[in-house]
Tab-separated table of C-alpha atoms and ligand atoms in Angstrom:
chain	number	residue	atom	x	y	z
P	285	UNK	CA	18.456	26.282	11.293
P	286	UNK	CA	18.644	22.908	13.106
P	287	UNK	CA	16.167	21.762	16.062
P	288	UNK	CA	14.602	19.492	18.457
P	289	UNK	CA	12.804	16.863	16.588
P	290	UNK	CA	10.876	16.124	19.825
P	291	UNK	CA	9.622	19.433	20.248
P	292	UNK	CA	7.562	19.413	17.384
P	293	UNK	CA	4.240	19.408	18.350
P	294	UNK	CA	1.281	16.851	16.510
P	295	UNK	CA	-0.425	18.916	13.312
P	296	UNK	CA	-2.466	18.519	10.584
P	297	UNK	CA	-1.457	19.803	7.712
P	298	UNK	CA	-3.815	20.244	3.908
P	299	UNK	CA	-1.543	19.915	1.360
P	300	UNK	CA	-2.870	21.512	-1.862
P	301	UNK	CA	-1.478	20.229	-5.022
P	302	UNK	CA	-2.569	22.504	-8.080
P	303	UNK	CA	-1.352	22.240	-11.555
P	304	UNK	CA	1.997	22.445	-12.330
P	305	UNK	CA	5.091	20.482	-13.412
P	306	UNK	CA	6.481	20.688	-9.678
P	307	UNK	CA	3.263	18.281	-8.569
P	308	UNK	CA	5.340	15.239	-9.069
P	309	UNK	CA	7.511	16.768	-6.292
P	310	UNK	CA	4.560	16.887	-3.666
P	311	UNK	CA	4.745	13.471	-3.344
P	312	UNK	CA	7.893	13.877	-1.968
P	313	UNK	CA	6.786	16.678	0.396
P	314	UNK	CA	3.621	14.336	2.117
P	315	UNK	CA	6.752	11.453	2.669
P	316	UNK	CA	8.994	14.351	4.469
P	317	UNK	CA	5.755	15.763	6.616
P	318	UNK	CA	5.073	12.745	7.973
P	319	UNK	CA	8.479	11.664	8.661
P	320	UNK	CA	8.188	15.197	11.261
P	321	UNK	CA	4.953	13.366	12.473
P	322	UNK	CA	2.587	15.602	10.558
P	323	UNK	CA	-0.804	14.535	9.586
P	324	UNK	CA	-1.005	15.228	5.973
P	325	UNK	CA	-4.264	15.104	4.302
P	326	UNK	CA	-4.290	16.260	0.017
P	327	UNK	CA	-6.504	18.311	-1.842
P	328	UNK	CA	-5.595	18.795	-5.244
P	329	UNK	CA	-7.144	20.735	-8.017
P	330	UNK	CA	-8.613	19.488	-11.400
P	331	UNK	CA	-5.169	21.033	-13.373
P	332	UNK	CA	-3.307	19.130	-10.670
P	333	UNK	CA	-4.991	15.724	-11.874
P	334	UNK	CA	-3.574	16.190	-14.980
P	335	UNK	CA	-0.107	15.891	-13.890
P	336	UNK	CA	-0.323	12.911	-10.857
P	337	UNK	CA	-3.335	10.803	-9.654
P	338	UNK	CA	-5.332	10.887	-6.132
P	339	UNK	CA	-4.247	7.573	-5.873
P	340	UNK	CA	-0.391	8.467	-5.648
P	341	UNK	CA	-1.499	11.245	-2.662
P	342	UNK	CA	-3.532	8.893	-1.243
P	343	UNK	CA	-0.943	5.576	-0.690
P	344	UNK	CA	1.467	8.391	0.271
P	345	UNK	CA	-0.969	10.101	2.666
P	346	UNK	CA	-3.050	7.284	4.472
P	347	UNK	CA	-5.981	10.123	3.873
P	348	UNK	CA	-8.630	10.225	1.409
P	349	UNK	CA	-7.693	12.463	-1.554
P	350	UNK	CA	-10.133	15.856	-1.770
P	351	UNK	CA	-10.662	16.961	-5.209
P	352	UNK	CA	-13.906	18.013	-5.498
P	353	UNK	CA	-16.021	21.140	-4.199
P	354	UNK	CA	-19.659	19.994	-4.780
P	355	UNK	CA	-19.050	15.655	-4.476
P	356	UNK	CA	-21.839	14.453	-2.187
P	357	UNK	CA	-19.642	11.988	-0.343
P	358	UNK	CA	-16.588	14.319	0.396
P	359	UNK	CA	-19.338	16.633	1.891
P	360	UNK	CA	-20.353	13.513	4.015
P	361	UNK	CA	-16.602	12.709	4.821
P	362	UNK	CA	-15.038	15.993	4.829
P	363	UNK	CA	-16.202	18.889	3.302
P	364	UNK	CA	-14.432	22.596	2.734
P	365	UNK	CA	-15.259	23.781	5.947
P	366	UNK	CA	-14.037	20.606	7.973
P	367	UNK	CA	-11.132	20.578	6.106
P	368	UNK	CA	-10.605	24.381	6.514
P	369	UNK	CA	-11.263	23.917	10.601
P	370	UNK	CA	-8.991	20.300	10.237
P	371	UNK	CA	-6.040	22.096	8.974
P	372	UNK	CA	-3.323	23.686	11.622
P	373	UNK	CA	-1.772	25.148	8.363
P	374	UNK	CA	-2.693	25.010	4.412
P	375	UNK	CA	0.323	24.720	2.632
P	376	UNK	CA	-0.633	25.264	-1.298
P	377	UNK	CA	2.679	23.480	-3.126
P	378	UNK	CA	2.918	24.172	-5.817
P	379	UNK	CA	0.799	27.450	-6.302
P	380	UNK	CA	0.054	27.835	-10.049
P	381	UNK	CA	-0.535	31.471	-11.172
P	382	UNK	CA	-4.335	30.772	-11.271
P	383	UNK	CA	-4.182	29.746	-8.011
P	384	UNK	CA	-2.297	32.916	-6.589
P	385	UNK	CA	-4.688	35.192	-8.703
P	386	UNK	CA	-8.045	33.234	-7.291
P	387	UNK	CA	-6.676	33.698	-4.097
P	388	UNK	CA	-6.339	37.383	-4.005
P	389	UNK	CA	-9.358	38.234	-5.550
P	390	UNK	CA	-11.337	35.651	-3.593
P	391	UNK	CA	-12.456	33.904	-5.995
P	392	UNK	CA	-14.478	30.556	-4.613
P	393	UNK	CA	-15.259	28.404	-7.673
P	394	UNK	CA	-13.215	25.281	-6.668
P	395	UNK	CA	-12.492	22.708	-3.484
P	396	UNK	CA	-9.163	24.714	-3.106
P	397	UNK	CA	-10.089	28.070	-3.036
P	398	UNK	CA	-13.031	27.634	-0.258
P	399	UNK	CA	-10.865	26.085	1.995
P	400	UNK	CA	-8.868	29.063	1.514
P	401	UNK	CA	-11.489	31.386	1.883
P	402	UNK	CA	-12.812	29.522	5.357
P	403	UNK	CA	-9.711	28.625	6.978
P	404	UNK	CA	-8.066	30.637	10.227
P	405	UNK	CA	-5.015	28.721	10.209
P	406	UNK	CA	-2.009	30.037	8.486
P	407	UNK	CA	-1.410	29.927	5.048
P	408	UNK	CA	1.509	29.227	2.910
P	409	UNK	CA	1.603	28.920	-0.806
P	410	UNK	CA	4.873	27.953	-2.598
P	411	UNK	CA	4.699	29.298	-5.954
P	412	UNK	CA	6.087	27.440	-9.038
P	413	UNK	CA	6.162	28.417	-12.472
P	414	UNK	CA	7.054	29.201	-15.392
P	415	UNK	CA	9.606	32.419	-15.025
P	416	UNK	CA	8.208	34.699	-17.163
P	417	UNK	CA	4.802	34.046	-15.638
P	418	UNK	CA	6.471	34.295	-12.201
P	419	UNK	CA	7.616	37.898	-13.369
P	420	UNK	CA	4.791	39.394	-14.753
P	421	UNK	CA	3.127	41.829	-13.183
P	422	UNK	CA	-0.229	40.556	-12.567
P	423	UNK	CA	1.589	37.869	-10.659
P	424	UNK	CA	3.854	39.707	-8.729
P	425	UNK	CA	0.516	42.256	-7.905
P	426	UNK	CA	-1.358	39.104	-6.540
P	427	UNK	CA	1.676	37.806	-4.744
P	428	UNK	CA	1.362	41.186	-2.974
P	429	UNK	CA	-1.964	41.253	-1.818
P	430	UNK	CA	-1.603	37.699	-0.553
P	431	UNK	CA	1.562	39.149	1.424
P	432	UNK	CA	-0.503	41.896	2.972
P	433	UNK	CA	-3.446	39.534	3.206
P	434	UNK	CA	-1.189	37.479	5.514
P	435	UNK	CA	-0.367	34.861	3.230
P	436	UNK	CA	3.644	32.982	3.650
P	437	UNK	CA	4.936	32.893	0.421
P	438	UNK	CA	8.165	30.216	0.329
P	439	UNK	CA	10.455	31.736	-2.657
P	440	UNK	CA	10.896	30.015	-5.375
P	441	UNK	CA	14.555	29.079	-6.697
P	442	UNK	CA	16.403	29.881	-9.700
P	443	UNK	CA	17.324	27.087	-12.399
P	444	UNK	CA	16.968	25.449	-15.284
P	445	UNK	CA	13.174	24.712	-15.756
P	446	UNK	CA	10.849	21.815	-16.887
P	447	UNK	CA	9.987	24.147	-20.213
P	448	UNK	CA	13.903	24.741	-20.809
P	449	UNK	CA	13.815	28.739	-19.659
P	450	UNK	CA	16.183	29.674	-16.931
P	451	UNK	CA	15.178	31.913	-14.112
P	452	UNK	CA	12.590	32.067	-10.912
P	453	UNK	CA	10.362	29.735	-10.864
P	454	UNK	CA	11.528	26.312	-9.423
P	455	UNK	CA	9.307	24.767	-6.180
P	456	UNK	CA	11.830	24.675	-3.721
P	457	UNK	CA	13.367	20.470	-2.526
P	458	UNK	CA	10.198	19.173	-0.732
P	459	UNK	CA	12.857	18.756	2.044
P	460	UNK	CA	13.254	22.136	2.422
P	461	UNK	CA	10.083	23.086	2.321
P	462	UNK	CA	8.585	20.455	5.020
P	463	UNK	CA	11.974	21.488	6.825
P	464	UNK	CA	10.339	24.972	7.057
P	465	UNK	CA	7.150	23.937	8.037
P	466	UNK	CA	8.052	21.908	10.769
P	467	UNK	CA	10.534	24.877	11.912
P	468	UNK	CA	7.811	27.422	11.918
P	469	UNK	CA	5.725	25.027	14.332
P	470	UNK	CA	9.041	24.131	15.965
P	471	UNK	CA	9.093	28.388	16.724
P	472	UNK	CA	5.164	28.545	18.079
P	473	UNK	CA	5.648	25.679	20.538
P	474	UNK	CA	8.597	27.329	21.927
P	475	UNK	CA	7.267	30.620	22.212
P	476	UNK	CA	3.914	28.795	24.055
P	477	UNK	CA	6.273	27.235	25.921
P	478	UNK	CA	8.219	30.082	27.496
P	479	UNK	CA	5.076	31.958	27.911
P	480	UNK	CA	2.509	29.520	29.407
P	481	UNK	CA	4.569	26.612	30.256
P	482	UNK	CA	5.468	23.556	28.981
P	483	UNK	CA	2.381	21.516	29.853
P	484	UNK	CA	0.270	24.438	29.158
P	485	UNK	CA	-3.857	23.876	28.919
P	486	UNK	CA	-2.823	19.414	29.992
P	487	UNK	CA	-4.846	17.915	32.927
P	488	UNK	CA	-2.774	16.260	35.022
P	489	UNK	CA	-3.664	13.478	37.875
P	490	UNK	CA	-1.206	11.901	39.882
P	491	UNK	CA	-1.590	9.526	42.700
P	492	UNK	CA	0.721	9.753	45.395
P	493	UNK	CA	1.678	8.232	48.826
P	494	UNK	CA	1.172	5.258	50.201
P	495	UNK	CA	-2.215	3.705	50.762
P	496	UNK	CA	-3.389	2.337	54.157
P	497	UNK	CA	-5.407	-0.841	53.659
P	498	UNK	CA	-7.520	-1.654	57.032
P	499	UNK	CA	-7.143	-4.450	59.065
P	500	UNK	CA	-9.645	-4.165	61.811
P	501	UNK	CA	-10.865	0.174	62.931
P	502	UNK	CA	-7.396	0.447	63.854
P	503	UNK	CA	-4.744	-1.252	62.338
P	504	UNK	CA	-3.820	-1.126	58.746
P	505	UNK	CA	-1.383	-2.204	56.203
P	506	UNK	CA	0.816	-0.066	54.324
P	507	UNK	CA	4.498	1.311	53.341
P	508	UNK	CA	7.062	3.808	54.088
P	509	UNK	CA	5.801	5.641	50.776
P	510	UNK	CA	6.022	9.815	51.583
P	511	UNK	CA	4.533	11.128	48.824
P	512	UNK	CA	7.510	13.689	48.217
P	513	UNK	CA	7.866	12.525	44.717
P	514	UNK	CA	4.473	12.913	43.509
P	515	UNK	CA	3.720	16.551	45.756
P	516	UNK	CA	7.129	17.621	43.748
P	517	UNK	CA	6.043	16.324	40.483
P	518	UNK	CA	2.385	17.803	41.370
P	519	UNK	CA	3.891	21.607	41.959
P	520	UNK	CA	6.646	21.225	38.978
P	521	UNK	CA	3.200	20.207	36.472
P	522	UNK	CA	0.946	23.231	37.911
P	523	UNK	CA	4.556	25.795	37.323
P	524	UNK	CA	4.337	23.602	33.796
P	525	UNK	CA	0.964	25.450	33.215
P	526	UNK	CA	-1.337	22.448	33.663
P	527	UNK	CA	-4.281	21.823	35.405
P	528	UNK	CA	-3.605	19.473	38.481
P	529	UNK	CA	-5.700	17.272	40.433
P	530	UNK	CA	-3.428	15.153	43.205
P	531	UNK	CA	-4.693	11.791	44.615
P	532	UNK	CA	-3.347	11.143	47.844
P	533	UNK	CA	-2.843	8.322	50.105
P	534	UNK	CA	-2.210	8.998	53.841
P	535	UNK	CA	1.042	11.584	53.831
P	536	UNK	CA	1.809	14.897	56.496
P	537	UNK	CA	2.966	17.216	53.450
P	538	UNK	CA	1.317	20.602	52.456
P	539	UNK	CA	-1.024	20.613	48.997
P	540	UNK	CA	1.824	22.480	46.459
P	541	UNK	CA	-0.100	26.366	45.386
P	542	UNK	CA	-2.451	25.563	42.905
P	543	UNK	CA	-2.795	22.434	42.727
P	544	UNK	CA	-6.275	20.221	43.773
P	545	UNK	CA	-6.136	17.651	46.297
P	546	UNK	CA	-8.218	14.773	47.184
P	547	UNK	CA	-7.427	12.601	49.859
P	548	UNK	CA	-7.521	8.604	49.839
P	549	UNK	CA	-7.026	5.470	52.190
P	550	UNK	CA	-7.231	2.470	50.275
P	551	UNK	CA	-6.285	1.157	46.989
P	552	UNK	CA	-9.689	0.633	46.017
P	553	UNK	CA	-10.579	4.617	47.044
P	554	UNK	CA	-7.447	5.800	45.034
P	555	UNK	CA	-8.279	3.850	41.813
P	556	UNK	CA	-12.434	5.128	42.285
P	557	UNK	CA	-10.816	8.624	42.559
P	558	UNK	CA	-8.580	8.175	39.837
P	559	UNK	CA	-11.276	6.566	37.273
P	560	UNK	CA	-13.734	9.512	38.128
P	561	UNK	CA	-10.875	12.130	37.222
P	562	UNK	CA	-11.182	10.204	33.412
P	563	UNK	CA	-14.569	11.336	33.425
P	564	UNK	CA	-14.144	15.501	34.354
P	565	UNK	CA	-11.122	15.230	31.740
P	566	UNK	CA	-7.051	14.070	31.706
P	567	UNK	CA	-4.154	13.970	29.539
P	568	UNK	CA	-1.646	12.982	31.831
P	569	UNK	CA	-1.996	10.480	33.782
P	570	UNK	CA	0.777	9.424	36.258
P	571	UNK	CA	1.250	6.891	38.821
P	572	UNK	CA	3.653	7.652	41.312
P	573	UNK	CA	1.675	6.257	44.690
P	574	UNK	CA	2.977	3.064	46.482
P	575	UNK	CA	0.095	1.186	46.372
P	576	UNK	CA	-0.742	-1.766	48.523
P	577	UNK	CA	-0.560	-4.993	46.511
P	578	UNK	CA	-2.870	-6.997	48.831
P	579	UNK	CA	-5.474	-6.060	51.168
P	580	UNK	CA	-7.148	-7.900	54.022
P	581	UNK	CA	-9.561	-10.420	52.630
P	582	UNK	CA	-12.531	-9.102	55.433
P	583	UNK	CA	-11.505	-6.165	57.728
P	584	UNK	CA	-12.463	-7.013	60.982
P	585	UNK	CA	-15.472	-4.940	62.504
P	586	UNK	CA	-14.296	-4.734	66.100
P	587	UNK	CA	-10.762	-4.318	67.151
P	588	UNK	CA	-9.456	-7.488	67.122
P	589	UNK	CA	-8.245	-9.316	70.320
P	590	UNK	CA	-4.923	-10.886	71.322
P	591	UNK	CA	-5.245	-14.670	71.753
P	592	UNK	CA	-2.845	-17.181	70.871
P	593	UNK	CA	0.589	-17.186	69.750
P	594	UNK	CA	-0.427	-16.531	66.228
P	595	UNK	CA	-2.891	-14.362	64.331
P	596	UNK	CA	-3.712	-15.055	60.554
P	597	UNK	CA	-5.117	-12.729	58.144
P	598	UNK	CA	-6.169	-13.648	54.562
P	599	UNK	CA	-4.902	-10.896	51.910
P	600	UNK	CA	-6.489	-10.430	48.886
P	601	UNK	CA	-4.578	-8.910	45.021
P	602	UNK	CA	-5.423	-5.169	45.138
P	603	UNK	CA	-6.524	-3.420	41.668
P	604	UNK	CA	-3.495	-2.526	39.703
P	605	UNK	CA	-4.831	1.373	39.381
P	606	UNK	CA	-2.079	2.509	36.497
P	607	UNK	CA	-2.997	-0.664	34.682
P	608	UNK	CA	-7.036	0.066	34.895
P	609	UNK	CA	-6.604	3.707	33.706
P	610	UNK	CA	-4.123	2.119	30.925
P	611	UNK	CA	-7.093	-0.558	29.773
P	612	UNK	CA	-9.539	2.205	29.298
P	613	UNK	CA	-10.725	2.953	26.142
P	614	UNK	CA	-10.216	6.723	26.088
P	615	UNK	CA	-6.657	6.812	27.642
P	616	UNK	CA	-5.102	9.457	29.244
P	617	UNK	CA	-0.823	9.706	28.161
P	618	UNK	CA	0.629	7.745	31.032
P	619	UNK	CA	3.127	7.497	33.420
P	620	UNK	CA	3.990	4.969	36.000
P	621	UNK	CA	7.039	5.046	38.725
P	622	UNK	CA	9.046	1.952	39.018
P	623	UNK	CA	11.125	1.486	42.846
P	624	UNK	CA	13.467	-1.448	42.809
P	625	UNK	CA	16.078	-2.909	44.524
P	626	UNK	CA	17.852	-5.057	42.008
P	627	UNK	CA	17.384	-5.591	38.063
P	628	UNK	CA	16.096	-2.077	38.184
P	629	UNK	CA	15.951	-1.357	34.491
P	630	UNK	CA	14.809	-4.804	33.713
P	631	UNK	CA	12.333	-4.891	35.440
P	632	UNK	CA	10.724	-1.175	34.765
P	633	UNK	CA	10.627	-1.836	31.334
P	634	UNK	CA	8.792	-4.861	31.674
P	635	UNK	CA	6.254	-2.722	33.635
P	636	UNK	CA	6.343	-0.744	31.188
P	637	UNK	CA	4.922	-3.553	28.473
P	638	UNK	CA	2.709	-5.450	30.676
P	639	UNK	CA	0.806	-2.181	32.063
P	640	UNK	CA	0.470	-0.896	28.756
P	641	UNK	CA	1.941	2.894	29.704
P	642	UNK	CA	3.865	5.489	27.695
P	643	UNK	CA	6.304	5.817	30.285
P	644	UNK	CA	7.826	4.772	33.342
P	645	UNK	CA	10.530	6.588	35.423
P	646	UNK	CA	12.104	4.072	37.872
P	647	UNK	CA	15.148	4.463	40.580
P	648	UNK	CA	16.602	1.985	42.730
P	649	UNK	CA	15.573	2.302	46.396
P	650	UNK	CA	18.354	-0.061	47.569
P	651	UNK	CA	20.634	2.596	47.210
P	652	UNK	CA	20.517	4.915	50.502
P	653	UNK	CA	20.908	8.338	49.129
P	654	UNK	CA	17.789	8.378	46.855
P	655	UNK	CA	14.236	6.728	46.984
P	656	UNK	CA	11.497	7.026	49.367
P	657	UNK	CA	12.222	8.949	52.184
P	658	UNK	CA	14.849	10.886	50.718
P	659	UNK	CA	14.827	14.905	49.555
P	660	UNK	CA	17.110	13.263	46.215
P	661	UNK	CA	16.295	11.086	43.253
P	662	UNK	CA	17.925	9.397	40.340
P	663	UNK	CA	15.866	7.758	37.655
P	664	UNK	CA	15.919	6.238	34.604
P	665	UNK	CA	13.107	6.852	32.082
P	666	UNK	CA	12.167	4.799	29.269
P	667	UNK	CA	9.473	5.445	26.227
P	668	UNK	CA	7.410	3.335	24.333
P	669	UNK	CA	7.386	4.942	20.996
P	670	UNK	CA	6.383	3.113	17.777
P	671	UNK	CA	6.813	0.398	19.910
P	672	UNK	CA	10.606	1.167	20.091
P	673	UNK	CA	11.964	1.362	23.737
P	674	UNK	CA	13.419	4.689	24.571
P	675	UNK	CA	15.594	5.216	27.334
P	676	UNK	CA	16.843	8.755	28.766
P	677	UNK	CA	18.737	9.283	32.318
P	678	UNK	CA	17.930	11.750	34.861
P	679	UNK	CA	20.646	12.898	36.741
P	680	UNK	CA	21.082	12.580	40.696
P	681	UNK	CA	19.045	15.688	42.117
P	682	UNK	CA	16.518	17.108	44.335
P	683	UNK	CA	12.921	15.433	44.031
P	684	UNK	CA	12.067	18.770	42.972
P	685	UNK	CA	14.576	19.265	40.143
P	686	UNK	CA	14.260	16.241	39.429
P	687	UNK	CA	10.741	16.695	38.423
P	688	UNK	CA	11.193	19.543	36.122
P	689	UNK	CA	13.173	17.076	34.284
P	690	UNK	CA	10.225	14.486	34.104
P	691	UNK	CA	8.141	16.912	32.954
P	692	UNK	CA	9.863	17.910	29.733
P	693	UNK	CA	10.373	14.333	29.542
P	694	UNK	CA	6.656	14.010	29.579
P	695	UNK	CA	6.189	17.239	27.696
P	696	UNK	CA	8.607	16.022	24.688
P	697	UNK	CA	6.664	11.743	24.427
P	698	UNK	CA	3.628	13.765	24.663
P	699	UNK	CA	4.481	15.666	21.408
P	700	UNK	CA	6.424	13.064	19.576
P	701	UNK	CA	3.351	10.885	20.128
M	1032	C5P	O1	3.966	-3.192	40.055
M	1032	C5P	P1	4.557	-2.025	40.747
M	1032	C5P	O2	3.874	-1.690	42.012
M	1032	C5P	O3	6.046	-2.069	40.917
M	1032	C5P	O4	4.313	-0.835	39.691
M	1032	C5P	C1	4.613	0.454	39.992
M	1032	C5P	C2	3.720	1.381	39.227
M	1032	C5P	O5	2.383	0.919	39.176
M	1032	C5P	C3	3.652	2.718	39.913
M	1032	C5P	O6	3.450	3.691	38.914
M	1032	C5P	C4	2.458	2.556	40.815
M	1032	C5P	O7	1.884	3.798	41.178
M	1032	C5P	C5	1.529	1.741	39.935
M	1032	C5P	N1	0.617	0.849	40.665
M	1032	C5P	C6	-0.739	1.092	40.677
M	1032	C5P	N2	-1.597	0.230	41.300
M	1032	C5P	C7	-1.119	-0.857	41.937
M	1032	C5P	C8	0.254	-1.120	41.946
M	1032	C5P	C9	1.081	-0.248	41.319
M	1032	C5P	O8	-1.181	2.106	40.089
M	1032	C5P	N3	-1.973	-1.673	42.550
């Protein structure tokens, strides 16, 4: 089976190391987690120990090893019942015979088998032993209970083995087995996915529009900003299965079903708005509004009056609102929107540095038959991941099309991050 690398969503994962000759491979197996983007964190038994250190697990890992049941500062770290709730999946490699048999008869006289015992995630044991043990019937009895207790059981391949026999027995390439792993979570996200969408359970904000910054009660500055893009990228993230709140500038278009508007004038009001929505909760945030660079210095109180042949007003830098949100703390995934009319890609991805975002989707409004106004868009997207630059193109399409593809773009960084 091959897949989508980016579609594997971010898990933890307890490796459990017990004693056996295949420990040595387990290093292997944290290496080939992570490289899927796994968080691996090791808890091995005593018989374990006798065949590889903590210390190996732990360089490998970037986690604290877990070897002990009743140690007063794992219980202060992480105990068995924060790693039981910590794990997304236990995956017991290798499972020694004692192992197996503890776990069917719920037996909970070690680290290992209480996080057994008080996990709901999944668990998957990948026996390896000797083959005559592996045969025996007591084993093969366990191995059955653990089946119909819900327990994966990777098979075990046939070889030569560490004690010279030849038969069952061998832990599967750590490869294989992380390959599995990551396939199985590959499968769940997909099947969340289809059902609920692909931004299923996210909060999304996006500001939209242009803003309108007064001048005097009734003239303003502002831009030929519609808001289509953001209104279609609002509706494509609610059909998505997220949670939407739009923030938008002055526009004449209709809320999209579902989705929860609040209206804004100024710069200032959008980026208030937008820092309160950090509060209530986001995990997407994205910038697609036209905001107003400068504002008038002091808005006049009274209408002003015609006089002279010229009229100056003193503008002052607006807040950079994507760049705020970007600078806080507790950071939301975000977007921004880049419109240019030359050096297009250039200069996105330097936006895409200096604002400190995750991504930034820009298009070249010079071109007549996409940008502001129009029903059609082209963009180019680029990533910052691992602080690599990743670029992927959008076709030519409706602003509506085009935003389903933004949000499996968004969807796909999300997960990889
Ligand atoms: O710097 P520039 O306006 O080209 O950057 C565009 C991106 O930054 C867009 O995502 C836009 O919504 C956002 N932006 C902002 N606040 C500003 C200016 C731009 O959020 N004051």
């Amino acid at each position: 089976m091959s897949f989508d690398l980016s579609v594997i969503p971010h898990k933890n994962i307890v490796l459990a190391v017990t004693g056996g000759i295949a420990a040595y491979k387990s290093a292997i197996l944290v290496r080939r987690l992570k490289d899927y983007g796994f968080d691996v964190r090791v808890v091995m038994t005593h018989g374990a120990q006798a065949f590889i250190t903590p210390l190996t697990f732990q360089a490998l890992s970037g986690n604290p090893v877990h070897t002990e049941l009743l140690d007063p500062a794992a219980e202060a770290g992480m105990g068995h019942i924060e790693l039981a709730r910590w794990a997304d999946l236990l995956l017991v490699a290798p499972a020694s015979c004692d192992t197996l048999a503890k776990f069917a008869h719920g037996l909970a006289d070690d680290l290992l088998s209480t996080v057994f015992l008080a996990t709901k995630s999944p668990v998957w044991v990948a026996p390896a032993m000797n083959q005559q043990m592996w045969a025996a019937k007591a084993t093969q009895r366990n191995l059955q209970t653990l089946v119909e207790d819900g327990v994966h059981v990777i098979m075990p391949d046939a070889g030569e083995q560490a004690c010279g026999d030849v038969g069952l027995g061998r832990m599967p390439e750590p490869e294989e087995i992380a390959r599995q792993v990551a396939g199985y979570f590959h499968q769940a996200q997909r099947a969340i996915a289809e059902k609920f969408g692909l931004l299923a359970g996210k909060r999304v904000v996006i500001t939209a529009g242009p803003t309108r910054e007064a001048i005097d009660p009734v003239r303003y500055i502002s831009n030929h900003s519609t808001g289509k893009m953001g209104f279609a990228l609002a509706a494509a993230c609610y059909a998505a299965g997220a949670q939407v709140t739009l923030i938008a500038g002055p526009v004449s278009l209709d809320t999209p079903n579902g989705v929860k508007r609040v209206n804004v004038a100024s710069a200032r009001q959008m980026l208030d708005i937008s820092m309160d929505s950090l509060e209530t909760g986001c995990d997407i945030f994205i910038a697609t509004a036209a905001v107003a660079d400068y504002r008038v210095a002091e808005v006049a109180e009274h209408k002003i009056k015609k006089a002279g042949d010229e009229l100056n007003v003193s503008l002052v830098k607006n807040p950079d609102i994507v760049a705020t949100i970007a600078g806080q703390e507790k950071r939301p995934f975000m977007v921004g929107f880049a419109a240019e009319t030359q050096n297009v890609e250039e200069y996105a991805a330097g936006k895409l540095v200096a604002k400190k975002l995750d991504m930034i989707a820009c298009n070249d409004v010079s071109r007549a038959d996409i940008g502001f106004a129009s029903d059609e868009n082209a963009m180019t997207v680029f990533f910052a991941e691992n602080y690599h630059m990743k670029k992927r193109e959008l076709e030519k399409a409706s602003k509506q099309e085009i935003s389903q593809q933004l949000v499996e773009a968004i969807s796909d960084a999300l997960r990889r991050k």
